Structures are given as C-alpha cells and as structure tokens.
Amino acid sequence: MARDIADGATVSFGSVFTSLNLASISHSGISRNTVDASHLGTSGGKDFLASSMYDPGELSCEVHFDPSLKATIAAAMTNDSTAQALTITYPNGGTATTAWSAYGYLTGFDITASKEELMTATATVKLSGSIG
C-alpha cells in the first residue's frame, strides 16, 4: 500500500482550477443509499437493500484567490447545462501518481480576504456520474 504526502497533488476542472494555486483538497466521500426492505413480518432489526447507484460526493479545494479570474468563475457558476471534466491527480508513492476523474458543476466559490493575509477561496464542485 502506497503512502505519500499531498505535495504535488493537482486538480483540473474546466478553466477554473488550471490557473489557481491549490492549497488543499477535500472530498466529502462516496456514499450509497439503502432501501428499507422490511415488511410486516420482519422481526428484530430492519432489512435493507443497497441502492445500485452511488453519490460521488463533493470536492472542495482551497486555492490562492486570483481576482482577475472573475469572468472565468462567473461563467463556471452559471453553467447549468454541461458538467465539466474534473481530474484529481494524487501522489502515489515516490514519483508515481494516480488520477481520479469525474464530471461536475461548480456550486460554490467562497472568498476570504483578511488584512495582511493571503487571499484565499474555497471552490466546491458537486460531482456527477461515475468516478473513474
């Protein structure tokens, strides 16, 4: 099992992340619903069936904020018809990397600007479909 530190991890998402300095990546996780299969004759604990589909989750990235990208960010936030390709490349032991890919929509872009501190933003992408 490869273990590594996150240095060198990258995120590519349309034209939004390609020009931002990435500080951290957080994936909410993959989840799958269950369906209650209990009936009137069930006793003790409930019976459940696993859904055949999963929710690929959300990806949040903290980035160094670049105010000049206002139009790029606004375009990504108003795109409601086409999911954008997203690729996360993680270090995987030494010089090897592993890429995860999905499609998603930019659902949030929160900016933090404090006196005498680096301006940052948190971009949130709702993933859609399968993770490859």
PDB file of N, CA, C and O in Angstrom, residues 27-97:
ATOM      1  N   HIS A  27     -12.436  15.815  -0.259  1.00  0.00           N
ATOM      2  CA  HIS A  27     -13.539  15.111  -0.920  1.00  0.00           C
ATOM      3  C   HIS A  27     -14.494  14.632   0.170  1.00  0.00           C
ATOM      4  O   HIS A  27     -14.081  14.001   1.128  1.00  0.00           O
ATOM      5  N   SER A  28     -15.787  14.945   0.004  1.00  0.00           N
ATOM      6  CA  SER A  28     -16.772  14.582   1.030  1.00  0.00           C
ATOM      7  C   SER A  28     -16.962  13.080   1.143  1.00  0.00           C
ATOM      8  O   SER A  28     -17.486  12.590   2.133  1.00  0.00           O
ATOM      9  N   GLY A  29     -16.543  12.351   0.144  1.00  0.00           N
ATOM     10  CA  GLY A  29     -16.665  10.898   0.161  1.00  0.00           C
ATOM     11  C   GLY A  29     -17.765  10.420  -0.771  1.00  0.00           C
ATOM     12  O   GLY A  29     -18.613  11.183  -1.220  1.00  0.00           O
ATOM     13  N   ILE A  30     -17.716   9.149  -1.050  1.00  0.00           N
ATOM     14  CA  ILE A  30     -18.703   8.496  -1.910  1.00  0.00           C
ATOM     15  C   ILE A  30     -19.698   7.814  -0.992  1.00  0.00           C
ATOM     16  O   ILE A  30     -19.311   7.155  -0.025  1.00  0.00           O
ATOM     17  N   SER A  31     -20.981   7.988  -1.279  1.00  0.00           N
ATOM     18  CA  SER A  31     -21.988   7.352  -0.419  1.00  0.00           C
ATOM     19  C   SER A  31     -23.041   6.657  -1.273  1.00  0.00           C
ATOM     20  O   SER A  31     -23.245   6.994  -2.437  1.00  0.00           O
ATOM     21  N   ARG A  32     -23.696   5.686  -0.675  1.00  0.00           N
ATOM     22  CA  ARG A  32     -24.748   4.948  -1.363  1.00  0.00           C
ATOM     23  C   ARG A  32     -25.930   4.811  -0.410  1.00  0.00           C
ATOM     24  O   ARG A  32     -25.764   4.454   0.758  1.00  0.00           O
ATOM     25  N   ASN A  33     -27.115   5.099  -0.908  1.00  0.00           N
ATOM     26  CA  ASN A  33     -28.320   4.967  -0.102  1.00  0.00           C
ATOM     27  C   ASN A  33     -28.705   3.507   0.058  1.00  0.00           C
ATOM     28  O   ASN A  33     -28.276   2.642  -0.707  1.00  0.00           O
ATOM     29  N   THR A  34     -29.529   3.278   1.044  1.00  0.00           N
ATOM     30  CA  THR A  34     -30.115   1.953   1.227  1.00  0.00           C
ATOM     31  C   THR A  34     -31.625   2.079   1.148  1.00  0.00           C
ATOM     32  O   THR A  34     -32.184   3.158   1.371  1.00  0.00           O
ATOM     33  N   VAL A  35     -32.263   0.984   0.798  1.00  0.00           N
ATOM     34  CA  VAL A  35     -33.712   0.944   0.684  1.00  0.00           C
ATOM     35  C   VAL A  35     -34.235   0.021   1.778  1.00  0.00           C
ATOM     36  O   VAL A  35     -33.760  -1.116   1.921  1.00  0.00           O
ATOM     37  N   ASP A  36     -35.175   0.507   2.555  1.00  0.00           N
ATOM     38  CA  ASP A  36     -35.766  -0.301   3.618  1.00  0.00           C
ATOM     39  C   ASP A  36     -36.588  -1.426   2.984  1.00  0.00           C
ATOM     40  O   ASP A  36     -37.555  -1.182   2.271  1.00  0.00           O
ATOM     41  N   ALA A  37     -36.195  -2.667   3.214  1.00  0.00           N
ATOM     42  CA  ALA A  37     -36.884  -3.834   2.658  1.00  0.00           C
ATOM     43  C   ALA A  37     -37.666  -4.583   3.728  1.00  0.00           C
ATOM     44  O   ALA A  37     -38.105  -5.711   3.513  1.00  0.00           O
ATOM     45  N   SER A  38     -37.855  -3.944   4.880  1.00  0.00           N
ATOM     46  CA  SER A  38     -38.610  -4.569   5.963  1.00  0.00           C
ATOM     47  C   SER A  38     -40.088  -4.678   5.581  1.00  0.00           C
ATOM     48  O   SER A  38     -40.581  -3.925   4.742  1.00  0.00           O
ATOM     49  N   HIS A  39     -40.762  -5.605   6.172  1.00  0.00           N
ATOM     50  CA  HIS A  39     -42.196  -5.787   5.924  1.00  0.00           C
ATOM     51  C   HIS A  39     -42.874  -6.124   7.244  1.00  0.00           C
ATOM     52  O   HIS A  39     -42.222  -6.198   8.287  1.00  0.00           O
ATOM     53  N   LEU A  40     -44.168  -6.322   7.211  1.00  0.00           N
ATOM     54  CA  LEU A  40     -44.920  -6.551   8.449  1.00  0.00           C
ATOM     55  C   LEU A  40     -44.476  -7.807   9.188  1.00  0.00           C
ATOM     56  O   LEU A  40     -44.649  -7.904  10.399  1.00  0.00           O
ATOM     57  N   GLY A  41     -43.885  -8.750   8.493  1.00  0.00           N
ATOM     58  CA  GLY A  41     -43.423  -9.979   9.136  1.00  0.00           C
ATOM     59  C   GLY A  41     -41.987  -9.901   9.629  1.00  0.00           C
ATOM     60  O   GLY A  41     -41.484 -10.835  10.249  1.00  0.00           O
ATOM     61  N   THR A  42     -41.302  -8.788   9.388  1.00  0.00           N
ATOM     62  CA  THR A  42     -39.912  -8.632   9.826  1.00  0.00           C
ATOM     63  C   THR A  42     -39.880  -8.449  11.339  1.00  0.00           C
ATOM     64  O   THR A  42     -40.657  -7.698  11.902  1.00  0.00           O
ATOM     65  N   SER A  43     -38.985  -9.179  11.994  1.00  0.00           N
ATOM     66  CA  SER A  43     -38.829  -9.005  13.438  1.00  0.00           C
ATOM     67  C   SER A  43     -37.359  -8.714  13.731  1.00  0.00           C
ATOM     68  O   SER A  43     -36.480  -9.046  12.946  1.00  0.00           O
ATOM     69  N   GLY A  44     -37.113  -8.085  14.867  1.00  0.00           N
ATOM     70  CA  GLY A  44     -35.741  -7.712  15.209  1.00  0.00           C
ATOM     71  C   GLY A  44     -35.305  -6.497  14.412  1.00  0.00           C
ATOM     72  O   GLY A  44     -36.036  -5.530  14.271  1.00  0.00           O
ATOM     73  N   GLY A  45     -34.137  -6.572  13.821  1.00  0.00           N
ATOM     74  CA  GLY A  45     -33.599  -5.457  13.041  1.00  0.00           C
ATOM     75  C   GLY A  45     -34.237  -5.362  11.665  1.00  0.00           C
ATOM     76  O   GLY A  45     -34.736  -6.335  11.105  1.00  0.00           O
ATOM     77  N   LYS A  46     -34.253  -4.159  11.128  1.00  0.00           N
ATOM     78  CA  LYS A  46     -34.795  -3.927   9.789  1.00  0.00           C
ATOM     79  C   LYS A  46     -33.908  -4.566   8.728  1.00  0.00           C
ATOM     80  O   LYS A  46     -32.696  -4.694   8.900  1.00  0.00           O
ATOM     81  N   ASP A  47     -34.511  -4.941   7.600  1.00  0.00           N
ATOM     82  CA  ASP A  47     -33.774  -5.432   6.433  1.00  0.00           C
ATOM     83  C   ASP A  47     -33.572  -4.276   5.467  1.00  0.00           C
ATOM     84  O   ASP A  47     -34.478  -3.463   5.270  1.00  0.00           O
ATOM     85  N   PHE A  48     -32.396  -4.205   4.857  1.00  0.00           N
ATOM     86  CA  PHE A  48     -32.096  -3.156   3.893  1.00  0.00           C
ATOM     87  C   PHE A  48     -31.475  -3.750   2.638  1.00  0.00           C
ATOM     88  O   PHE A  48     -30.795  -4.775   2.685  1.00  0.00           O
ATOM     89  N   LEU A  49     -31.723  -3.091   1.524  1.00  0.00           N
ATOM     90  CA  LEU A  49     -31.059  -3.409   0.267  1.00  0.00           C
ATOM     91  C   LEU A  49     -30.209  -2.199  -0.120  1.00  0.00           C
ATOM     92  O   LEU A  49     -30.613  -1.063   0.110  1.00  0.00           O
ATOM     93  N   ALA A  50     -29.058  -2.469  -0.695  1.00  0.00           N
ATOM     94  CA  ALA A  50     -28.201  -1.369  -1.141  1.00  0.00           C
ATOM     95  C   ALA A  50     -28.699  -0.862  -2.490  1.00  0.00           C
ATOM     96  O   ALA A  50     -29.072  -1.639  -3.364  1.00  0.00           O
ATOM     97  N   SER A  51     -28.729   0.443  -2.643  1.00  0.00           N
ATOM     98  CA  SER A  51     -29.070   1.057  -3.924  1.00  0.00           C
ATOM     99  C   SER A  51     -28.012   0.663  -4.954  1.00  0.00           C
ATOM    100  O   SER A  51     -26.845   0.469  -4.621  1.00  0.00           O
ATOM    101  N   SER A  52     -28.402   0.566  -6.201  1.00  0.00           N
ATOM    102  CA  SER A  52     -27.440   0.215  -7.246  1.00  0.00           C
ATOM    103  C   SER A  52     -26.628   1.437  -7.693  1.00  0.00           C
ATOM    104  O   SER A  52     -25.682   1.305  -8.459  1.00  0.00           O
ATOM    105  N   MET A  53     -26.994   2.628  -7.241  1.00  0.00           N
ATOM    106  CA  MET A  53     -26.271   3.848  -7.620  1.00  0.00           C
ATOM    107  C   MET A  53     -25.623   4.476  -6.390  1.00  0.00           C
ATOM    108  O   MET A  53     -26.064   4.255  -5.275  1.00  0.00           O
ATOM    109  N   TYR A  54     -24.582   5.246  -6.635  1.00  0.00           N
ATOM    110  CA  TYR A  54     -23.915   5.944  -5.529  1.00  0.00           C
ATOM    111  C   TYR A  54     -23.844   7.432  -5.832  1.00  0.00           C
ATOM    112  O   TYR A  54     -23.940   7.867  -6.970  1.00  0.00           O
ATOM    113  N   ASP A  55     -23.684   8.197  -4.774  1.00  0.00           N
ATOM    114  CA  ASP A  55     -23.487   9.646  -4.879  1.00  0.00           C
ATOM    115  C   ASP A  55     -21.984   9.878  -4.842  1.00  0.00           C
ATOM    116  O   ASP A  55     -21.331   9.545  -3.852  1.00  0.00           O
ATOM    117  N   PRO A  56     -21.404  10.445  -5.910  1.00  0.00           N
ATOM    118  CA  PRO A  56     -19.949  10.623  -5.924  1.00  0.00           C
ATOM    119  C   PRO A  56     -19.440  11.713  -4.991  1.00  0.00           C
ATOM    120  O   PRO A  56     -18.236  11.867  -4.810  1.00  0.00           O
ATOM    121  N   GLY A  57     -20.333  12.478  -4.374  1.00  0.00           N
ATOM    122  CA  GLY A  57     -19.929  13.462  -3.371  1.00  0.00           C
ATOM    123  C   GLY A  57     -19.580  14.820  -3.939  1.00  0.00           C
ATOM    124  O   GLY A  57     -19.937  15.167  -5.065  1.00  0.00           O
ATOM    125  N   GLU A  58     -18.889  15.604  -3.116  1.00  0.00           N
ATOM    126  CA  GLU A  58     -18.449  16.949  -3.480  1.00  0.00           C
ATOM    127  C   GLU A  58     -16.953  17.061  -3.261  1.00  0.00           C
ATOM    128  O   GLU A  58     -16.396  16.414  -2.381  1.00  0.00           O
ATOM    129  N   LEU A  59     -16.343  17.912  -4.052  1.00  0.00           N
ATOM    130  CA  LEU A  59     -14.930  18.192  -3.904  1.00  0.00           C
ATOM    131  C   LEU A  59     -14.789  19.659  -3.519  1.00  0.00           C
ATOM    132  O   LEU A  59     -15.365  20.526  -4.185  1.00  0.00           O
ATOM    133  N   SER A  60     -14.072  19.931  -2.443  1.00  0.00           N
ATOM    134  CA  SER A  60     -13.786  21.308  -2.037  1.00  0.00           C
ATOM    135  C   SER A  60     -12.285  21.524  -2.137  1.00  0.00           C
ATOM    136  O   SER A  60     -11.503  20.696  -1.670  1.00  0.00           O
ATOM    137  N   CYS A  61     -11.912  22.629  -2.740  1.00  0.00           N
ATOM    138  CA  CYS A  61     -10.500  22.953  -2.900  1.00  0.00           C
ATOM    139  C   CYS A  61     -10.249  24.350  -2.365  1.00  0.00           C
ATOM    140  O   CYS A  61     -10.939  25.303  -2.742  1.00  0.00           O
ATOM    141  N   GLU A  62      -9.263  24.464  -1.490  1.00  0.00           N
ATOM    142  CA  GLU A  62      -8.827  25.787  -1.044  1.00  0.00           C
ATOM    143  C   GLU A  62      -7.726  26.224  -1.990  1.00  0.00           C
ATOM    144  O   GLU A  62      -6.786  25.465  -2.266  1.00  0.00           O
ATOM    145  N   VAL A  63      -7.871  27.428  -2.513  1.00  0.00           N
ATOM    146  CA  VAL A  63      -6.932  27.931  -3.513  1.00  0.00           C
ATOM    147  C   VAL A  63      -6.483  29.342  -3.149  1.00  0.00           C
ATOM    148  O   VAL A  63      -7.122  30.020  -2.353  1.00  0.00           O
ATOM    149  N   HIS A  64      -5.387  29.774  -3.734  1.00  0.00           N
ATOM    150  CA  HIS A  64      -4.969  31.169  -3.642  1.00  0.00           C
ATOM    151  C   HIS A  64      -5.875  31.944  -4.586  1.00  0.00           C
ATOM    152  O   HIS A  64      -5.948  31.637  -5.779  1.00  0.00           O
ATOM    153  N   PHE A  65      -6.568  32.926  -4.065  1.00  0.00           N
ATOM    154  CA  PHE A  65      -7.564  33.652  -4.854  1.00  0.00           C
ATOM    155  C   PHE A  65      -6.900  34.623  -5.817  1.00  0.00           C
ATOM    156  O   PHE A  65      -6.013  35.382  -5.456  1.00  0.00           O
ATOM    157  N   ASP A  66      -7.364  34.583  -7.060  1.00  0.00           N
ATOM    158  CA  ASP A  66      -6.894  35.498  -8.102  1.00  0.00           C
ATOM    159  C   ASP A  66      -8.097  36.294  -8.594  1.00  0.00           C
ATOM    160  O   ASP A  66      -8.925  35.770  -9.348  1.00  0.00           O
ATOM    161  N   PRO A  67      -8.251  37.570  -8.182  1.00  0.00           N
ATOM    162  CA  PRO A  67      -9.422  38.366  -8.558  1.00  0.00           C
ATOM    163  C   PRO A  67      -9.592  38.549 -10.064  1.00  0.00           C
ATOM    164  O   PRO A  67     -10.692  38.783 -10.544  1.00  0.00           O
ATOM    165  N   SER A  68      -8.521  38.411 -10.836  1.00  0.00           N
ATOM    166  CA  SER A  68      -8.628  38.602 -12.288  1.00  0.00           C
ATOM    167  C   SER A  68      -9.411  37.490 -12.970  1.00  0.00           C
ATOM    168  O   SER A  68      -9.756  37.609 -14.146  1.00  0.00           O
ATOM    169  N   LEU A  69      -9.715  36.411 -12.257  1.00  0.00           N
ATOM    170  CA  LEU A  69     -10.456  35.294 -12.836  1.00  0.00           C
ATOM    171  C   LEU A  69     -11.968  35.422 -12.648  1.00  0.00           C
ATOM    172  O   LEU A  69     -12.701  34.448 -12.773  1.00  0.00           O
ATOM    173  N   LYS A  70     -12.435  36.637 -12.361  1.00  0.00           N
ATOM    174  CA  LYS A  70     -13.865  36.870 -12.106  1.00  0.00           C
ATOM    175  C   LYS A  70     -14.744  36.314 -13.224  1.00  0.00           C
ATOM    176  O   LYS A  70     -15.715  35.609 -12.963  1.00  0.00           O
ATOM    177  N   ALA A  71     -14.430  36.598 -14.467  1.00  0.00           N
ATOM    178  CA  ALA A  71     -15.268  36.148 -15.589  1.00  0.00           C
ATOM    179  C   ALA A  71     -15.257  34.623 -15.714  1.00  0.00           C
ATOM    180  O   ALA A  71     -16.295  34.007 -15.976  1.00  0.00           O
ATOM    181  N   THR A  72     -14.104  33.994 -15.500  1.00  0.00           N
ATOM    182  CA  THR A  72     -13.996  32.534 -15.575  1.00  0.00           C
ATOM    183  C   THR A  72     -14.844  31.872 -14.494  1.00  0.00           C
ATOM    184  O   THR A  72     -15.568  30.908 -14.752  1.00  0.00           O
ATOM    185  N   ILE A  73     -14.769  32.409 -13.284  1.00  0.00           N
ATOM    186  CA  ILE A  73     -15.532  31.859 -12.164  1.00  0.00           C
ATOM    187  C   ILE A  73     -17.027  32.083 -12.380  1.00  0.00           C
ATOM    188  O   ILE A  73     -17.841  31.172 -12.181  1.00  0.00           O
ATOM    189  N   ALA A  74     -17.407  33.271 -12.824  1.00  0.00           N
ATOM    190  CA  ALA A  74     -18.823  33.563 -13.086  1.00  0.00           C
ATOM    191  C   ALA A  74     -19.377  32.646 -14.173  1.00  0.00           C
ATOM    192  O   ALA A  74     -20.500  32.138 -14.056  1.00  0.00           O
ATOM    193  N   ALA A  75     -18.598  32.393 -15.215  1.00  0.00           N
ATOM    194  CA  ALA A  75     -19.053  31.507 -16.290  1.00  0.00           C
ATOM    195  C   ALA A  75     -19.251  30.086 -15.769  1.00  0.00           C
ATOM    196  O   ALA A  75     -20.233  29.419 -16.112  1.00  0.00           O
ATOM    197  N   ALA A  76     -18.337  29.616 -14.922  1.00  0.00           N
ATOM    198  CA  ALA A  76     -18.468  28.265 -14.367  1.00  0.00           C
ATOM    199  C   ALA A  76     -19.669  28.168 -13.434  1.00  0.00           C
ATOM    200  O   ALA A  76     -20.361  27.144 -13.393  1.00  0.00           O
ATOM    201  N   MET A  77     -19.950  29.237 -12.672  1.00  0.00           N
ATOM    202  CA  MET A  77     -21.086  29.220 -11.738  1.00  0.00           C
ATOM    203  C   MET A  77     -22.427  29.262 -12.464  1.00  0.00           C
ATOM    204  O   MET A  77     -23.420  28.775 -11.947  1.00  0.00           O
ATOM    205  N   THR A  78     -22.470  29.856 -13.642  1.00  0.00           N
ATOM    206  CA  THR A  78     -23.743  29.980 -14.354  1.00  0.00           C
ATOM    207  C   THR A  78     -23.950  28.877 -15.382  1.00  0.00           C
ATOM    208  O   THR A  78     -24.997  28.808 -16.005  1.00  0.00           O
ATOM    209  N   ASN A  79     -22.962  27.994 -15.548  1.00  0.00           N
ATOM    210  CA  ASN A  79     -23.107  26.870 -16.473  1.00  0.00           C
ATOM    211  C   ASN A  79     -24.002  25.822 -15.826  1.00  0.00           C
ATOM    212  O   ASN A  79     -23.602  25.131 -14.912  1.00  0.00           O
ATOM    213  N   ASP A  80     -25.234  25.713 -16.299  1.00  0.00           N
ATOM    214  CA  ASP A  80     -26.157  24.755 -15.688  1.00  0.00           C
ATOM    215  C   ASP A  80     -26.510  23.609 -16.629  1.00  0.00           C
ATOM    216  O   ASP A  80     -27.351  22.779 -16.318  1.00  0.00           O
ATOM    217  N   SER A  81     -25.867  23.537 -17.791  1.00  0.00           N
ATOM    218  CA  SER A  81     -26.268  22.516 -18.752  1.00  0.00           C
ATOM    219  C   SER A  81     -25.210  21.454 -19.022  1.00  0.00           C
ATOM    220  O   SER A  81     -25.541  20.348 -19.405  1.00  0.00           O
ATOM    221  N   THR A  82     -23.957  21.765 -18.818  1.00  0.00           N
ATOM    222  CA  THR A  82     -22.900  20.816 -19.159  1.00  0.00           C
ATOM    223  C   THR A  82     -21.953  20.621 -17.986  1.00  0.00           C
ATOM    224  O   THR A  82     -21.303  21.572 -17.553  1.00  0.00           O
ATOM    225  N   ALA A  83     -21.887  19.394 -17.499  1.00  0.00           N
ATOM    226  CA  ALA A  83     -20.924  19.092 -16.449  1.00  0.00           C
ATOM    227  C   ALA A  83     -19.521  19.200 -17.030  1.00  0.00           C
ATOM    228  O   ALA A  83     -19.287  18.827 -18.178  1.00  0.00           O
ATOM    229  N   GLN A  84     -18.603  19.744 -16.253  1.00  0.00           N
ATOM    230  CA  GLN A  84     -17.222  19.922 -16.684  1.00  0.00           C
ATOM    231  C   GLN A  84     -16.375  18.731 -16.227  1.00  0.00           C
ATOM    232  O   GLN A  84     -16.594  18.174 -15.150  1.00  0.00           O
ATOM    233  N   ALA A  85     -15.406  18.360 -17.037  1.00  0.00           N
ATOM    234  CA  ALA A  85     -14.490  17.281 -16.672  1.00  0.00           C
ATOM    235  C   ALA A  85     -13.608  17.725 -15.513  1.00  0.00           C
ATOM    236  O   ALA A  85     -13.143  18.866 -15.474  1.00  0.00           O
ATOM    237  N   LEU A  86     -13.402  16.828 -14.562  1.00  0.00           N
ATOM    238  CA  LEU A  86     -12.576  17.097 -13.389  1.00  0.00           C
ATOM    239  C   LEU A  86     -11.596  15.946 -13.236  1.00  0.00           C
ATOM    240  O   LEU A  86     -11.989  14.785 -13.350  1.00  0.00           O
ATOM    241  N   THR A  87     -10.340  16.266 -12.998  1.00  0.00           N
ATOM    242  CA  THR A  87      -9.323  15.238 -12.750  1.00  0.00           C
ATOM    243  C   THR A  87      -8.529  15.637 -11.518  1.00  0.00           C
ATOM    244  O   THR A  87      -8.055  16.770 -11.423  1.00  0.00           O
ATOM    245  N   ILE A  88      -8.414  14.711 -10.587  1.00  0.00           N
ATOM    246  CA  ILE A  88      -7.581  14.905  -9.398  1.00  0.00           C
ATOM    247  C   ILE A  88      -6.402  13.949  -9.544  1.00  0.00           C
ATOM    248  O   ILE A  88      -6.613  12.756  -9.767  1.00  0.00           O
ATOM    249  N   THR A  89      -5.201  14.465  -9.439  1.00  0.00           N
ATOM    250  CA  THR A  89      -4.021  13.618  -9.518  1.00  0.00           C
ATOM    251  C   THR A  89      -3.347  13.628  -8.149  1.00  0.00           C
ATOM    252  O   THR A  89      -2.957  14.684  -7.655  1.00  0.00           O
ATOM    253  N   TYR A  90      -3.282  12.443  -7.555  1.00  0.00           N
ATOM    254  CA  TYR A  90      -2.685  12.286  -6.225  1.00  0.00           C
ATOM    255  C   TYR A  90      -1.308  11.645  -6.337  1.00  0.00           C
ATOM    256  O   TYR A  90      -1.107  10.740  -7.153  1.00  0.00           O
ATOM    257  N   PRO A  91      -0.349  12.061  -5.487  1.00  0.00           N
ATOM    258  CA  PRO A  91       0.910  11.336  -5.403  1.00  0.00           C
ATOM    259  C   PRO A  91       0.611   9.911  -4.909  1.00  0.00           C
ATOM    260  O   PRO A  91      -0.308   9.704  -4.121  1.00  0.00           O
ATOM    261  N   ASN A  92       1.376   8.941  -5.408  1.00  0.00           N
ATOM    262  CA  ASN A  92       1.114   7.551  -5.031  1.00  0.00           C
ATOM    263  C   ASN A  92       2.430   6.814  -4.839  1.00  0.00           C
ATOM    264  O   ASN A  92       2.756   5.900  -5.589  1.00  0.00           O
ATOM    265  N   GLY A  93       3.193   7.244  -3.877  1.00  0.00           N
ATOM    266  CA  GLY A  93       4.449   6.568  -3.571  1.00  0.00           C
ATOM    267  C   GLY A  93       5.580   6.996  -4.496  1.00  0.00           C
ATOM    268  O   GLY A  93       5.610   6.613  -5.651  1.00  0.00           O
ATOM    269  N   GLY A  94       6.468   7.808  -4.005  1.00  0.00           N
ATOM    270  CA  GLY A  94       7.609   8.243  -4.806  1.00  0.00           C
ATOM    271  C   GLY A  94       7.194   9.155  -5.944  1.00  0.00           C
ATOM    272  O   GLY A  94       6.523  10.150  -5.747  1.00  0.00           O
ATOM    273  N   THR A  95       7.574   8.780  -7.172  1.00  0.00           N
ATOM    274  CA  THR A  95       7.267   9.609  -8.331  1.00  0.00           C
ATOM    275  C   THR A  95       5.980   9.191  -9.031  1.00  0.00           C
ATOM    276  O   THR A  95       5.565   9.827  -9.993  1.00  0.00           O
ATOM    277  N   ALA A  96       5.344   8.121  -8.586  1.00  0.00           N
ATOM    278  CA  ALA A  96       4.103   7.647  -9.216  1.00  0.00           C
ATOM    279  C   ALA A  96       2.925   8.535  -8.816  1.00  0.00           C
ATOM    280  O   ALA A  96       2.931   9.169  -7.759  1.00  0.00           O
ATOM    281  N   THR A  97       1.921   8.601  -9.685  1.00  0.00           N
ATOM    282  CA  THR A  97       0.697   9.338  -9.384  1.00  0.00           C
ATOM    283  C   THR A  97      -0.499   8.474  -9.779  1.00  0.00           C
ATOM    284  O   THR A  97      -0.384   7.554 -10.585  1.00  0.00           O
TER     285      THR A  97
END
